[in-house]
mmCIF file of C-alpha atoms and ligand atoms in Angstrom:
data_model
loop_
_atom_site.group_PDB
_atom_site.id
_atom_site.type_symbol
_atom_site.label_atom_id
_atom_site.label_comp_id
_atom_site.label_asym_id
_atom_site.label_seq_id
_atom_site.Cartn_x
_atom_site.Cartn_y
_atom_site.Cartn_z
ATOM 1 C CA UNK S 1 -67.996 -92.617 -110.903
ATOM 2 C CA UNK S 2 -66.793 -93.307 -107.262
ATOM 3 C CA UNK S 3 -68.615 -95.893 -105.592
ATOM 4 C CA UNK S 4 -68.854 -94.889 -101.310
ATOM 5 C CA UNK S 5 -70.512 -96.874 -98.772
ATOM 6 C CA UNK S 6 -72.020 -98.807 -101.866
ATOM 7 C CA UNK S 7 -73.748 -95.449 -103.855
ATOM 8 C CA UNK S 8 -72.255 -94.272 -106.786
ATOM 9 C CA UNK S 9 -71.229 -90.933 -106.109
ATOM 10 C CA UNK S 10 -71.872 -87.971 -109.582
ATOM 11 C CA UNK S 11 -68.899 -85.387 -109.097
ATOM 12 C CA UNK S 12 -70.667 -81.896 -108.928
ATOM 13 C CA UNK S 13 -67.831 -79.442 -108.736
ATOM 14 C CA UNK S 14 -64.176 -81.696 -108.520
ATOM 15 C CA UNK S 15 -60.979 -80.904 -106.475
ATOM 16 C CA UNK S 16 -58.580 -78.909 -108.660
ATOM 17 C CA UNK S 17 -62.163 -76.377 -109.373
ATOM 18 C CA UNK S 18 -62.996 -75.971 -105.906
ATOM 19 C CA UNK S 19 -58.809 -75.375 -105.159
ATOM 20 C CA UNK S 20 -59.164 -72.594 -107.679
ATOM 21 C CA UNK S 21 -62.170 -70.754 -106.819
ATOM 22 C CA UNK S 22 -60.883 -71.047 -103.221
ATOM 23 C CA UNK S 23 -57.748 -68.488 -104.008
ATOM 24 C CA UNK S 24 -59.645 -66.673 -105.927
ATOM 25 C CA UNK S 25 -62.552 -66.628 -103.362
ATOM 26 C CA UNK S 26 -59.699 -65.245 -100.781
ATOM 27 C CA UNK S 27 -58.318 -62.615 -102.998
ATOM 28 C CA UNK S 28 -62.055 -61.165 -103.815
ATOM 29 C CA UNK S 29 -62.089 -60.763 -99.162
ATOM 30 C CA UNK S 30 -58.370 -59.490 -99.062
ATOM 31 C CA UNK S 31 -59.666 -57.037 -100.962
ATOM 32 C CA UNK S 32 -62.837 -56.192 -99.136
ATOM 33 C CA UNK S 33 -61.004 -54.876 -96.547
ATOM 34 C CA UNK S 34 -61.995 -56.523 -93.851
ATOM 35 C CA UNK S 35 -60.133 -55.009 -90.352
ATOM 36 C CA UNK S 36 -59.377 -57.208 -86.964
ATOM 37 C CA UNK S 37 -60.988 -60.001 -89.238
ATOM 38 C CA UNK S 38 -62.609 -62.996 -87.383
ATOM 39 C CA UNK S 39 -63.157 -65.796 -89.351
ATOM 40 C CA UNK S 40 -66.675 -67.953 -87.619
ATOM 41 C CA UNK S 41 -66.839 -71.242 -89.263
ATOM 42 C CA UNK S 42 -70.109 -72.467 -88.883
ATOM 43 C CA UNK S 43 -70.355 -76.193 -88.249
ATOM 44 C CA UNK S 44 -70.749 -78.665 -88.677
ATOM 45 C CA UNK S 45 -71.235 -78.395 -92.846
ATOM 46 C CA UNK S 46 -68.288 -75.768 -93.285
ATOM 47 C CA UNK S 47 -65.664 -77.085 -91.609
ATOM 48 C CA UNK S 48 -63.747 -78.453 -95.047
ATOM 49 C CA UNK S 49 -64.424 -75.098 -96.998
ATOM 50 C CA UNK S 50 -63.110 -73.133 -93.607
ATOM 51 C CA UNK S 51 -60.324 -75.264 -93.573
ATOM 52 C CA UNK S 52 -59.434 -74.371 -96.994
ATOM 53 C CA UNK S 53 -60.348 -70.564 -97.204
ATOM 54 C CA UNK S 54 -58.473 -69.519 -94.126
ATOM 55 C CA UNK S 55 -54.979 -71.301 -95.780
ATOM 56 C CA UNK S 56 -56.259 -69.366 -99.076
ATOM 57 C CA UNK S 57 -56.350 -66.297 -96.734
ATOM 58 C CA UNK S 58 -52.534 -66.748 -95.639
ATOM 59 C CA UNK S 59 -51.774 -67.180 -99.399
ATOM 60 C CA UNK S 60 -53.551 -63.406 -100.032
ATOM 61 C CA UNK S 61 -51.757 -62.191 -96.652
ATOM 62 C CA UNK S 62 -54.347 -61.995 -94.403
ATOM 63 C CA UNK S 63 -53.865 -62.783 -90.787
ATOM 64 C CA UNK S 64 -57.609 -63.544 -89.145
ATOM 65 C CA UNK S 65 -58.375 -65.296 -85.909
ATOM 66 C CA UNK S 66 -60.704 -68.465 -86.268
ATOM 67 C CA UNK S 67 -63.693 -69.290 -84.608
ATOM 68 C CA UNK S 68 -66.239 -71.700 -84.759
ATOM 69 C CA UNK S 69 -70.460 -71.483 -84.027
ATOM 70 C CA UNK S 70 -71.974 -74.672 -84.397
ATOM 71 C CA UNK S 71 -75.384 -73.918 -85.215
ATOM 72 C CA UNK S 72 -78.507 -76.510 -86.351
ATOM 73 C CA UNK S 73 -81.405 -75.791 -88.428
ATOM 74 C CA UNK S 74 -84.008 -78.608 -87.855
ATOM 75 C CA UNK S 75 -84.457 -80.471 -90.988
ATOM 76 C CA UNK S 76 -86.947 -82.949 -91.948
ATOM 77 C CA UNK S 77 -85.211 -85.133 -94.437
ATOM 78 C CA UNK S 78 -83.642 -83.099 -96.967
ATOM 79 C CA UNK S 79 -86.130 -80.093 -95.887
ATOM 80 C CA UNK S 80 -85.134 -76.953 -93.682
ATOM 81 C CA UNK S 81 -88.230 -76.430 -90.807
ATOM 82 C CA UNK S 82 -87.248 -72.878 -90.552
ATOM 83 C CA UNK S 83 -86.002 -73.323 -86.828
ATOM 84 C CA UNK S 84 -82.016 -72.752 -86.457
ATOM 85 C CA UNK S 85 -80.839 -73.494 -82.703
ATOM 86 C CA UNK S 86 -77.443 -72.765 -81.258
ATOM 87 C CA UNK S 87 -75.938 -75.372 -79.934
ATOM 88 C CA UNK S 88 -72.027 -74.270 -79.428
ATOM 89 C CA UNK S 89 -70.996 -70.464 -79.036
ATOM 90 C CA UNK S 90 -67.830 -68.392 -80.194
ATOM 91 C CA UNK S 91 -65.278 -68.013 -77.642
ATOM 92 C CA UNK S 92 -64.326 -64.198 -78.105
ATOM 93 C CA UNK S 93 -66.293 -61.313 -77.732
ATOM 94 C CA UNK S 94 -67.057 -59.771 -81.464
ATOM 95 C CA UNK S 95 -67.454 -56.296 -80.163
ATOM 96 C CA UNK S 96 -66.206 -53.525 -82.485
ATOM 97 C CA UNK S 97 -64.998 -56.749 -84.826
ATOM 98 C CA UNK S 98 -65.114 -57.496 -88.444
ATOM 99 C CA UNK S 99 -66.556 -60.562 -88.387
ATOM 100 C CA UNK S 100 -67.034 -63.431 -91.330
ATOM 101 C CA UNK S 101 -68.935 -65.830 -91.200
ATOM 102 C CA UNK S 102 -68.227 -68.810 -93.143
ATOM 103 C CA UNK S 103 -70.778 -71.675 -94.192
ATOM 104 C CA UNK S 104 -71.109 -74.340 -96.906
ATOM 105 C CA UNK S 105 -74.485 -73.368 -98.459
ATOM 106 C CA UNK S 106 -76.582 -70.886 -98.547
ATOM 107 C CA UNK S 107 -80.185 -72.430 -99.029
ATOM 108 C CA UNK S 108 -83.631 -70.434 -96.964
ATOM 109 C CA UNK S 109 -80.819 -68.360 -95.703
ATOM 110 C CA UNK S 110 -82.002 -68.863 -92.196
ATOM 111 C CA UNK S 111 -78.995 -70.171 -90.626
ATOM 112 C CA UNK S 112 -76.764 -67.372 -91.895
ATOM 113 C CA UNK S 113 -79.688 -64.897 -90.938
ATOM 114 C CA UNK S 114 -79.659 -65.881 -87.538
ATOM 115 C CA UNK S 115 -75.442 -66.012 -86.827
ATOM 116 C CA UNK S 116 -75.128 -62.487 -88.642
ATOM 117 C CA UNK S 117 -77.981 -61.376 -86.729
ATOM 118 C CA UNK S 118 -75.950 -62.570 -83.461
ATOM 119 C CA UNK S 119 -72.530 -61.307 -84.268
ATOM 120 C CA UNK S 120 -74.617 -57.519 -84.990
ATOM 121 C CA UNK S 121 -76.486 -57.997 -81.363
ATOM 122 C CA UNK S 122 -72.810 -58.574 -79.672
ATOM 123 C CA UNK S 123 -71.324 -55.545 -81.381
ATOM 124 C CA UNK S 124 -69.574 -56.587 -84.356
ATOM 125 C CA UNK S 125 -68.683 -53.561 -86.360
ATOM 126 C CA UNK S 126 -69.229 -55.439 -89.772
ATOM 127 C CA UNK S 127 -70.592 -58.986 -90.350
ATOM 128 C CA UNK S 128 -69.831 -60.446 -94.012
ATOM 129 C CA UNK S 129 -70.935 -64.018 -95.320
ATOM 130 C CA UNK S 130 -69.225 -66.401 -97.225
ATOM 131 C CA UNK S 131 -70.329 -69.928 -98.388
ATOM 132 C CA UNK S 132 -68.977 -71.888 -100.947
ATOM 133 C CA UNK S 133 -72.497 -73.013 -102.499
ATOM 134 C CA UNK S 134 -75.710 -70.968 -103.170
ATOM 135 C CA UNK S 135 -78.991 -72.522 -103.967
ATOM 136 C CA UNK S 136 -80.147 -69.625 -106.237
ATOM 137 C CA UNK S 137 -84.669 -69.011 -105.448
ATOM 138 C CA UNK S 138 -84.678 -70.230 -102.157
ATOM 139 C CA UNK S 139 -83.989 -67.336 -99.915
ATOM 140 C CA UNK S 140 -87.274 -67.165 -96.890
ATOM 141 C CA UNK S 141 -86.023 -63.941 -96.490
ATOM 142 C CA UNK S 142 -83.830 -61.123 -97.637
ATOM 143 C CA UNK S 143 -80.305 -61.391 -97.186
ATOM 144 C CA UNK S 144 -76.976 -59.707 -98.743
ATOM 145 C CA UNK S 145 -74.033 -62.088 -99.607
ATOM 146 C CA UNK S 146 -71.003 -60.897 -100.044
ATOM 147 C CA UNK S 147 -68.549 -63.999 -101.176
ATOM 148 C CA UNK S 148 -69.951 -66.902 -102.900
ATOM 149 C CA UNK S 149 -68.083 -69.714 -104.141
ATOM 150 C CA UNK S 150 -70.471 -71.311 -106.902
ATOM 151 C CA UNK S 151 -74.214 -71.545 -107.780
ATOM 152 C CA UNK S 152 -75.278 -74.596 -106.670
ATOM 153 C CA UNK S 153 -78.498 -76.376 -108.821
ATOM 154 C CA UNK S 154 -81.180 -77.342 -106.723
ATOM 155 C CA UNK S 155 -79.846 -81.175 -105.866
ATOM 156 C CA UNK S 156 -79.033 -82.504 -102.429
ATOM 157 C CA UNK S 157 -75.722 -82.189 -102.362
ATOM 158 C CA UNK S 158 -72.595 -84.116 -100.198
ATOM 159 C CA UNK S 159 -68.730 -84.200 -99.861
ATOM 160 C CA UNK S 160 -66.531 -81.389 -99.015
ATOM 161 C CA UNK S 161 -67.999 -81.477 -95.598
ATOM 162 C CA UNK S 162 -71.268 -81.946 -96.328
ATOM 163 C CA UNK S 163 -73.315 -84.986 -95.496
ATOM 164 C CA UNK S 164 -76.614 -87.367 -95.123
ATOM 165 C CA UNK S 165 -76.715 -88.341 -91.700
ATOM 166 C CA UNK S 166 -72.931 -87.456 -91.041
ATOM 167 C CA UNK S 167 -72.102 -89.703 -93.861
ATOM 168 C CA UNK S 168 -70.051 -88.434 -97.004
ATOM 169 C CA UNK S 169 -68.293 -85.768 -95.331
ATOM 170 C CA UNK S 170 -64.763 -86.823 -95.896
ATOM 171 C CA UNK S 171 -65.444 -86.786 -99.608
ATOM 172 C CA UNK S 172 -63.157 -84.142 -101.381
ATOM 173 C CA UNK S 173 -65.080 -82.803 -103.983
ATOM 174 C CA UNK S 174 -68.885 -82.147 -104.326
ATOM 175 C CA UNK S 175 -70.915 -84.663 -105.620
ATOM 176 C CA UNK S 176 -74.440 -86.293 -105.805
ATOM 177 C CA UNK S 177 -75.647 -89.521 -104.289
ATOM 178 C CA UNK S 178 -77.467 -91.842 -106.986
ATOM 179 C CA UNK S 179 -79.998 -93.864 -106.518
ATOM 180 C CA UNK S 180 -79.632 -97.042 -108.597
ATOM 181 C CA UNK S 181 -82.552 -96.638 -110.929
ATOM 182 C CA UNK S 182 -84.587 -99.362 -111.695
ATOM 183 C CA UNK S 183 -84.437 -100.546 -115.283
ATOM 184 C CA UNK S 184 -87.674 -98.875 -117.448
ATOM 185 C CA UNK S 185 -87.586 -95.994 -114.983
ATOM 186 C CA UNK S 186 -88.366 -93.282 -117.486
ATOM 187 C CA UNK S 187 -89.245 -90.663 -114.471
ATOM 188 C CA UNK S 188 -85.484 -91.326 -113.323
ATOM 189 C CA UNK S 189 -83.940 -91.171 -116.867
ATOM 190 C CA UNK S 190 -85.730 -87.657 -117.536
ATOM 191 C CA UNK S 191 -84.208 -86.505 -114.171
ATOM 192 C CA UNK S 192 -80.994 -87.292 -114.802
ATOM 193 C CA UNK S 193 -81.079 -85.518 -118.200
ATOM 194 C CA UNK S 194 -82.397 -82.413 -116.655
ATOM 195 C CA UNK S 195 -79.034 -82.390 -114.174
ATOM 196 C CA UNK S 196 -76.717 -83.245 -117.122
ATOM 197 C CA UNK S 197 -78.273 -81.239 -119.487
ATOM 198 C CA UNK S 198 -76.043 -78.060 -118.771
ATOM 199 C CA UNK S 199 -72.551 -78.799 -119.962
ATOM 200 C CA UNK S 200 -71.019 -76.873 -117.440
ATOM 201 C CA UNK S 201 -73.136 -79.247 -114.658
ATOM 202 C CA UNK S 202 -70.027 -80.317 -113.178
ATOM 203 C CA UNK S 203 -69.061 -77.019 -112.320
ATOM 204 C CA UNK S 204 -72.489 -76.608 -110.622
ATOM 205 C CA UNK S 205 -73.330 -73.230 -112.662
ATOM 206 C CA UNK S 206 -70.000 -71.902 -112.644
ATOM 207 C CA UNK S 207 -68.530 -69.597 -110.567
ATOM 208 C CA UNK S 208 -70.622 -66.570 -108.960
ATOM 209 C CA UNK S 209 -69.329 -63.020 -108.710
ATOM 210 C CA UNK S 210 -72.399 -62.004 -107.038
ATOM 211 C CA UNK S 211 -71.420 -59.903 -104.302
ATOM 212 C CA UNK S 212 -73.930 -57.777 -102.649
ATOM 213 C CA UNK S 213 -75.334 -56.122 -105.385
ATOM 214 C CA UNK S 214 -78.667 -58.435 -105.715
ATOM 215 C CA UNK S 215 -79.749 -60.755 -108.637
ATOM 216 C CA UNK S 216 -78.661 -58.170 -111.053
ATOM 217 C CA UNK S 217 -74.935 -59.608 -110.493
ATOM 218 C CA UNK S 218 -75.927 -62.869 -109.964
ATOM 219 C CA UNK S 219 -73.944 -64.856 -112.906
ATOM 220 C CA UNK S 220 -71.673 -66.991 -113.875
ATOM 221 C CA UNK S 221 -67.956 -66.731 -115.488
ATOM 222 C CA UNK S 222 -65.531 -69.079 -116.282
ATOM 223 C CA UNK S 223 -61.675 -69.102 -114.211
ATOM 224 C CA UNK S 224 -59.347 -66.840 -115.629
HETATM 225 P P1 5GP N 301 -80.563 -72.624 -94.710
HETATM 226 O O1 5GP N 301 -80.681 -72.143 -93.302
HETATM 227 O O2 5GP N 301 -79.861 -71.645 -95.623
HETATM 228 O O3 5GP N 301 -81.870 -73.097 -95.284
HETATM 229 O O4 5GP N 301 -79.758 -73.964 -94.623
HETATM 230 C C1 5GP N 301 -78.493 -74.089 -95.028
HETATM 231 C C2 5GP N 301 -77.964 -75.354 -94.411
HETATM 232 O O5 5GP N 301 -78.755 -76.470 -94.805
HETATM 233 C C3 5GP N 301 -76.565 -75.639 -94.925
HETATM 234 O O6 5GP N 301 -75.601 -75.027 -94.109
HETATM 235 C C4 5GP N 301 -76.527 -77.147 -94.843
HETATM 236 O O7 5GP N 301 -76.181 -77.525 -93.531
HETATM 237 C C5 5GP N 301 -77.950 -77.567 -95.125
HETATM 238 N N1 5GP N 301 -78.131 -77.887 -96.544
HETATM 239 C C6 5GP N 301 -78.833 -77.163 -97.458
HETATM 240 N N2 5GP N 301 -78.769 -77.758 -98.664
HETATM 241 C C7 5GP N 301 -78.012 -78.872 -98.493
HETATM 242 C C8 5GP N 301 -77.556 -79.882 -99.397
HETATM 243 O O8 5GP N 301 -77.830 -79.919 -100.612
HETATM 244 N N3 5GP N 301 -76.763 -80.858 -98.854
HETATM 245 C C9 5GP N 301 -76.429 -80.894 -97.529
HETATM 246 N N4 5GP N 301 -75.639 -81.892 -97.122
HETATM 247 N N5 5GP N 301 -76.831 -79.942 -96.669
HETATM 248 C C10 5GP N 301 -77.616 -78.946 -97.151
HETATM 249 MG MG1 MG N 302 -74.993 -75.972 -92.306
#
């Protein structure tokens, strides 16, 4: 288990898995087909998955422009308030655009609410979402997704661009901090069976193919 800034670190969802659902992730937009596409990477959390998806784009020939909105939802602790603020704009104007917003997870859904709700104000002609994690349950409100990378269990999750206090960010894969657990800690030894439980834990769920069809499509499946 890699050991960062002295916390053993559980790999969620490793690199090669991620790489993979990444192409596969940009082959399921090539073929949405997206026009004048504008890629909005919203930051800080996405910037690694961005990063990756857009040179997954090139490899399934599509040619977007890149943009970032750097948007916060106050958090206390691990906690959303509910309250997203917007503290960097997009450069270009979005009218009559296709615009995609990119994000690392999909939790409340209130961040991704508020940017598609933004981009539609300004004129975009279409808004899609992609993130690479959903927290399946947690949704305050409505809201149609139409790429998602995997299903993410209900863990505070870091790496791949995510962090605690801007820590953990440069971590390539997904993983889990761990609390050392006391010795005779039998509430910590049941929760860590309940997260390894699922064989497929390290996947996080497995891949979604949930588009915007609901719940009803909201499974996993294994890579081809
Ligand atoms: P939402 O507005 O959907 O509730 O919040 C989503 C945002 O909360 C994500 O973009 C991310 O910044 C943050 N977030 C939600 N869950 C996690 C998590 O498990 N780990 C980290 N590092 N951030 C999270
Ligand atoms: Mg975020």
């Amino acid at each position: 288990m890699p050991k960062v800034r002295g916390r053993n670190i559980r790999a969620l969802i490793d690199e090669p898995t991620i790489a993979a659902r990444n192409r596969a992730m940009a082959g399921e937009i090539a073929a949405a087909g997206y026009h004048n596409l504008l890629v909005v990477s919203i930051l800080k959390g996405s910037f690694v998955f961005a990063a990756d998806l857009i040179r997954a784009l090139h490899g399934a020939g599509l040619s977007p422009e890149v943009e970032f909105l750097s948007l916060s939802s106050y958090r206390t602790g691990t906690t959303s308030s509910g309250k997203v603020k917007l503290i960097r704009d997009v450069e270009s104007d979005v009218t009559g655009r296709d615009v995609l917003l990119i994000d690392d997870i999909l939790e409340s859904g209130r961040t991704l609410a508020f940017a598609r709700k933004l981009m539609l104000k300004r004129g975009a002609r279409r808004v899609a979402i992609a993130v690479m994690l959903e927290k399946p349950g947690k949704l305050a409100q409505p809201l149609a997704v139409e790429h998602v990378g995997f299903v993410c269990p209900d863990v505070f999750v870091v790496g791949y661009g995510m962090d605690v206090a801007h820590a953990f960010r440069e971590l390539p894969f997904v993983g889990v901090v761990e609390n050392p657990r006391p010795r005779n800690d039998r509430a910590g030894a049941r929760g860590t069976r309940a997260q390894t439980r699922d064989g497929r834990s390290r996947r996080a769920g497995g891949e979604s193919r949930r588009g915007s069809r609901g719940r009803a499509g909201y499974r996993s499946r294994r890579e081809p």
